[in-house]
XYZ file of N, CA and C in Angstrom:
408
model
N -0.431 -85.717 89.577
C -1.341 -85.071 88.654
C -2.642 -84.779 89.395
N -3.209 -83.594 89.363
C -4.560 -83.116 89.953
C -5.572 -82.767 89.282
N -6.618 -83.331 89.299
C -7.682 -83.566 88.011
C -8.582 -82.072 88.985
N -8.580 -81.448 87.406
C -8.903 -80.053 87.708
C -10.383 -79.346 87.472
N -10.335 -80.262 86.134
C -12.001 -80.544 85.711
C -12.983 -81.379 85.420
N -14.099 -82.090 85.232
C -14.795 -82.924 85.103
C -16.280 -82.440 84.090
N -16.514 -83.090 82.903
C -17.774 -82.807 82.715
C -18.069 -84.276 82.295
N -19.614 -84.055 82.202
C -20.264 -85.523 81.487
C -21.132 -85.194 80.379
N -21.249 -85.870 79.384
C -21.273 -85.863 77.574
C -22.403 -86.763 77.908
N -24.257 -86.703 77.755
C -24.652 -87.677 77.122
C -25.210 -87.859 75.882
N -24.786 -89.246 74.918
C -24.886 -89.451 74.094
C -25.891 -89.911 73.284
N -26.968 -90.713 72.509
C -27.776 -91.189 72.337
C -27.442 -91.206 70.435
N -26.854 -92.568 70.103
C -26.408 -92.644 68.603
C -27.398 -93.994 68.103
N -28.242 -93.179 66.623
C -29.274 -93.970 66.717
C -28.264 -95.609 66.046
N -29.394 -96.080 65.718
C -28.956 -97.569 64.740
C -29.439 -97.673 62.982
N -28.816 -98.056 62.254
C -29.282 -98.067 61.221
C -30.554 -98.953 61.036
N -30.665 -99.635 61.083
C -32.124 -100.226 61.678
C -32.021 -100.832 63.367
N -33.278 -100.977 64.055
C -33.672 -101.591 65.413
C -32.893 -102.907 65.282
N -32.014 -103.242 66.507
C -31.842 -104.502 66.850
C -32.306 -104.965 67.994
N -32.511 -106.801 67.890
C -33.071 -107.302 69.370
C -32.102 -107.979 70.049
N -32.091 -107.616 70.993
C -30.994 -108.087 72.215
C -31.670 -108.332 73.247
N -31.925 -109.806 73.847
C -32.132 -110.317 75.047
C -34.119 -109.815 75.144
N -34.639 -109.706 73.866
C -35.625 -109.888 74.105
C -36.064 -108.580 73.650
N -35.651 -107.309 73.598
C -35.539 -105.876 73.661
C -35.119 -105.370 72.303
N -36.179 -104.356 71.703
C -36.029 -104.164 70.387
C -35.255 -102.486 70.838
N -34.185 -102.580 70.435
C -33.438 -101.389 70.447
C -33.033 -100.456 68.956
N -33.916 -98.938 69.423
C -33.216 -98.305 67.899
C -31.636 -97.445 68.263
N -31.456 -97.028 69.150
C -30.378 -96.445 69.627
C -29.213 -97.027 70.476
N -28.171 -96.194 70.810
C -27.201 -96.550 71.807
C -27.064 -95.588 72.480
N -27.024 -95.858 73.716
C -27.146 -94.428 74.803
C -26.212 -94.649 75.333
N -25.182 -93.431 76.039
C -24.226 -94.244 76.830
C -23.467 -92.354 76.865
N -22.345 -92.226 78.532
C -22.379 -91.248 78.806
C -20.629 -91.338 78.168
N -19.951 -89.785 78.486
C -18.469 -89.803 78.175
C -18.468 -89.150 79.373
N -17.369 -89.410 79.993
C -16.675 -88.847 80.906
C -15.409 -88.213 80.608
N -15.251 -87.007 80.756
C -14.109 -86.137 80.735
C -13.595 -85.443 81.607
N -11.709 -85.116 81.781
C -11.753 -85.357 82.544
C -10.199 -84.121 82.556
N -9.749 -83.335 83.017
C -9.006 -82.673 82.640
C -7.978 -82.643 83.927
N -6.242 -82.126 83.285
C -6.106 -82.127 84.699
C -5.299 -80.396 84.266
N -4.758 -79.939 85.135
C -4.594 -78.628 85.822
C -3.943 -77.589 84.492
N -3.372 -78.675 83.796
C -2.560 -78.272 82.179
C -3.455 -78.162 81.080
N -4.833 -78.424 81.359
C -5.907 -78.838 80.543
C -5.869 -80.441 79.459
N -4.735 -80.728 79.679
C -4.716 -82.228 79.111
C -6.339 -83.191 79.601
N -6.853 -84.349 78.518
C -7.759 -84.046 78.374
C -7.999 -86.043 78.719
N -8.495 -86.603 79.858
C -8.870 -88.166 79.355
C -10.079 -87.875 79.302
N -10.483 -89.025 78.783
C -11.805 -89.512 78.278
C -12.402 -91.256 78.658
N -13.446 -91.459 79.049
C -13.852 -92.518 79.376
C -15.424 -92.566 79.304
N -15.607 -94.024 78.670
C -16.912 -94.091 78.442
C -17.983 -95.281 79.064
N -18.941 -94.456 79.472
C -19.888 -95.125 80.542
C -21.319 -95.815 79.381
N -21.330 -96.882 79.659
C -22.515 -97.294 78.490
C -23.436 -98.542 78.679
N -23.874 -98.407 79.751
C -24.526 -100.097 80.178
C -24.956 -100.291 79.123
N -25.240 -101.803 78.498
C -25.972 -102.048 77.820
C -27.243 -102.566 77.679
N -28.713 -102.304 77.646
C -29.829 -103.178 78.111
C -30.061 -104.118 77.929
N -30.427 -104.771 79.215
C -30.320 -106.258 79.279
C -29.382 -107.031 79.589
N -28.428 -106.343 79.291
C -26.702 -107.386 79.611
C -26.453 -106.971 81.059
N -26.453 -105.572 81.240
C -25.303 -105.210 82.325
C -26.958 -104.929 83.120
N -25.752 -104.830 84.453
C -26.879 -105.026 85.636
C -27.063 -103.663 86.255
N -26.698 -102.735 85.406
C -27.234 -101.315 85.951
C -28.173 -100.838 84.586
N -28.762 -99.577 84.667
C -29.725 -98.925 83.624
C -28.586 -97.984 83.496
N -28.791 -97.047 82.555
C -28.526 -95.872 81.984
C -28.628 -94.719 83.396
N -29.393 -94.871 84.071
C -30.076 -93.541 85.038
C -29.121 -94.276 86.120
N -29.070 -95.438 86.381
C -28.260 -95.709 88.110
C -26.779 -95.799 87.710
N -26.244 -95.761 86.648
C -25.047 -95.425 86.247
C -24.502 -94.047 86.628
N -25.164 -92.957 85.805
C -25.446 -91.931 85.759
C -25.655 -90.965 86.963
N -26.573 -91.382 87.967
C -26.469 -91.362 89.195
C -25.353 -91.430 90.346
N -24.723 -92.473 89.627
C -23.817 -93.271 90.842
C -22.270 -91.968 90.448
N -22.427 -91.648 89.285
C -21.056 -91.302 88.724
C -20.986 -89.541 89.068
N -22.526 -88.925 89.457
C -22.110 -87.585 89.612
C -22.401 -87.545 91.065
N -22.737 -88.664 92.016
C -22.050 -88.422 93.418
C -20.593 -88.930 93.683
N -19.841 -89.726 92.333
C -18.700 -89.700 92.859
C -17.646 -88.284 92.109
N -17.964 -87.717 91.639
C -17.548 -86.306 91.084
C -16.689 -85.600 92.124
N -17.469 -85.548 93.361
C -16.559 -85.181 94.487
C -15.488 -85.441 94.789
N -15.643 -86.729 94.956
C -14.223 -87.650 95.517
C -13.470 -87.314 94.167
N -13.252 -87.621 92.974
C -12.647 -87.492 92.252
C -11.649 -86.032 91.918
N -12.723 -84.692 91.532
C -12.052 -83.676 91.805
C -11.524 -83.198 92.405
N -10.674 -82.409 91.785
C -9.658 -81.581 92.552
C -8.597 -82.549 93.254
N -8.608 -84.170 93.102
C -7.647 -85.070 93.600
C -6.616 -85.150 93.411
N -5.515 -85.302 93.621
C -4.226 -85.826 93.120
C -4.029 -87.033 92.901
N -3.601 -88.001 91.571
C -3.905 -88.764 91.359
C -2.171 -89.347 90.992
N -1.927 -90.443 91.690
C -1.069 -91.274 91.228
C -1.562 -92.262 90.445
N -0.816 -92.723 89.184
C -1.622 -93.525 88.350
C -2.416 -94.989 89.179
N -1.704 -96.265 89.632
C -2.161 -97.170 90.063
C -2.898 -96.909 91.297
N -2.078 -96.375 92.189
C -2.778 -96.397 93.751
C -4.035 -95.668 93.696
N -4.041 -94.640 93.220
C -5.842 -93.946 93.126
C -6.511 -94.889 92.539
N -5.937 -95.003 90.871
C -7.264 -95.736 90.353
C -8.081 -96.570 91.693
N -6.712 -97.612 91.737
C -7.544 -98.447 92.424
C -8.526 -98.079 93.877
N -8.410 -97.140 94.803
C -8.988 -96.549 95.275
C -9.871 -95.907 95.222
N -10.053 -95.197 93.961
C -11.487 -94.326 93.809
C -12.005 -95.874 92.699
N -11.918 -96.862 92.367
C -12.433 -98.176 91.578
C -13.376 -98.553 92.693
N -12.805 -98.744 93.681
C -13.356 -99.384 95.249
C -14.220 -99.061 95.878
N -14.730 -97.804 95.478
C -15.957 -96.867 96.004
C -17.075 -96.759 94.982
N -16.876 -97.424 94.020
C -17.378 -98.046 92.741
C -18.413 -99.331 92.637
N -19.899 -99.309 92.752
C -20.336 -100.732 92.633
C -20.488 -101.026 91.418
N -20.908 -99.897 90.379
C -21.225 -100.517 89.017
C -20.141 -100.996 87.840
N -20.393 -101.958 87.157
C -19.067 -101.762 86.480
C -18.978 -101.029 85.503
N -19.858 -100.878 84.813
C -19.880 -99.647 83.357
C -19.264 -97.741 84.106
N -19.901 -97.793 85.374
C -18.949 -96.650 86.057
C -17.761 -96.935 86.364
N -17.214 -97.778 86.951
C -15.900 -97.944 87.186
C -14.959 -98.387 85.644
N -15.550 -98.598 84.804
C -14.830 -98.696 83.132
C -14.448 -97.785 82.667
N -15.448 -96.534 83.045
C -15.728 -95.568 82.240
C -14.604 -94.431 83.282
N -14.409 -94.338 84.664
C -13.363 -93.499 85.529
C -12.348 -94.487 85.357
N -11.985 -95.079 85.159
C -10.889 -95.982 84.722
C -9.923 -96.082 83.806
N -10.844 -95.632 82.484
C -10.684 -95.420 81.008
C -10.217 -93.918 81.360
N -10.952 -92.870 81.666
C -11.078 -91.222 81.851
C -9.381 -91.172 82.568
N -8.786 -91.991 83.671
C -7.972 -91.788 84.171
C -6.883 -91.992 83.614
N -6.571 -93.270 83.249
C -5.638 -93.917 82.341
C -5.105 -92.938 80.841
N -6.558 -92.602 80.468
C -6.266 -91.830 79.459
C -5.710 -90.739 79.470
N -6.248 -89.945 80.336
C -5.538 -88.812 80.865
C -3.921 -88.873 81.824
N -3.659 -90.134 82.097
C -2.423 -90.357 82.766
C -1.547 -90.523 81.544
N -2.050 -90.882 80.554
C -1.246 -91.846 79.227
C -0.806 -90.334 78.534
N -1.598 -89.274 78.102
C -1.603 -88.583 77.439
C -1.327 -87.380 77.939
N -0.906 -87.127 79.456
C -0.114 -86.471 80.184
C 1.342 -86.693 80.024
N 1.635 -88.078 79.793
C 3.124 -88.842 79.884
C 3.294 -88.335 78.307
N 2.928 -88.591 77.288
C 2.636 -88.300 75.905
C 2.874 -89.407 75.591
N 2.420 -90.659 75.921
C 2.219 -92.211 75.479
C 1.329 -92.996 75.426
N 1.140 -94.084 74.613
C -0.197 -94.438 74.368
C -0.820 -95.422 75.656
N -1.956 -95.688 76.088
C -2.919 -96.048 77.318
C -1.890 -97.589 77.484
N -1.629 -98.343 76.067
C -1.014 -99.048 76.612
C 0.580 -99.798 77.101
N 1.247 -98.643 76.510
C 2.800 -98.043 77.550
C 2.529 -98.256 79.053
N 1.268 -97.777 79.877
C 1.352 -97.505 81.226
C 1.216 -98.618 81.714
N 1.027 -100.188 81.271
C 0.986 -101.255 81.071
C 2.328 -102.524 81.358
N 2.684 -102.010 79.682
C 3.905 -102.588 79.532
C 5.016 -101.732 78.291
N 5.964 -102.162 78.403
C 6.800 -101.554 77.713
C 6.619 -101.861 76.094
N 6.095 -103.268 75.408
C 5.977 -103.311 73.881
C 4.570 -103.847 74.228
N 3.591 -102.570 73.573
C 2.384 -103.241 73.902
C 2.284 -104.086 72.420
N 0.847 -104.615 71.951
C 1.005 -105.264 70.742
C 0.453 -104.225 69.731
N 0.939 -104.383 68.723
C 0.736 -103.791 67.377
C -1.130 -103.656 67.097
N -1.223 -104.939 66.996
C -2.571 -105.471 66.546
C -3.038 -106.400 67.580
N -4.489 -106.074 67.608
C -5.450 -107.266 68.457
C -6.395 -107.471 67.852
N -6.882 -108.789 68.184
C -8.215 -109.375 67.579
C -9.602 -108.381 68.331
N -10.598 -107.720 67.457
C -11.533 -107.404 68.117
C -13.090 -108.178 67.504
N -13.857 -107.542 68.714
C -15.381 -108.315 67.862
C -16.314 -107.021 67.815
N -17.316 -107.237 66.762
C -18.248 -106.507 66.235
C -19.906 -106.924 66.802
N -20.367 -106.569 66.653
C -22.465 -107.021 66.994
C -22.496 -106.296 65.081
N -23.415 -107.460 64.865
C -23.797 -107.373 63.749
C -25.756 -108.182 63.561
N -25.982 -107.101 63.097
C -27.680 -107.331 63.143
C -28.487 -108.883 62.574
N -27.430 -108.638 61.074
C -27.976 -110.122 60.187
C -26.940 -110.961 60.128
């Protein structure tokens, strides 16, 4: 598969009221999409979103890091495992490498016409436990 196109989506979704996290009164969520097409126009998606204060990059060195790797990425031919992990490796941040990770997978999954976690294992699970951030 040869990833044919690339754009980046940024986002900024406010909050219903300000929350404080790690000291930091936050009204929004900022965070980029990565898209990611390959030659059929099939379409992954992956999302880049440090969070402030937690993760050890900002919004801007994320952001940065992800449209000098644009190069390497396009126009690539991509085998599912062996690239990822290869273009992962040229990767220091982790919210960038989540987010081309996610973009790839997705677009590998939905090339095959199966869900992200088929490429995995054969019975993924039905249901999983997830968690929420909740203000009060």
């Amino acid at each position: 598969m040869t990833i044919g196109d690339i754009h980046i989506y940024e986002y900024a979704l406010p909050f219903q009221k300000p929350i404080t996290m790690m000291r930091q009164q936050l009204s929004e969520r900022r965070g980029l999409v990565l898209s990611i097409k390959n030659k059929d126009s099939c379409e992954g998606l992956g999302e880049i979103a440090p969070f402030p204060g937690l993760s050890k990059e900002s919004m801007l060195q994320a952001k940065n890091q992800l449209l000098k790797l644009i190069p390497a990425i396009l126009k690539k031919d991509i085998s599912l495992f062996g690239d990822v992990k290869s273009i992962s490796a040229k990767v220091s941040l982790p919210s960038v490498r989540f987010g081309i990770e996610s973009a790839i997978c997705d677009l590998w999954a939905k090339s095959q016409h199966v869900q992200v976690a088929q490429l995995f294992t054969k019975k993924p699970l039905e249901k999983i436990k997830i968690n929420a951030l909740f203000a009060d």
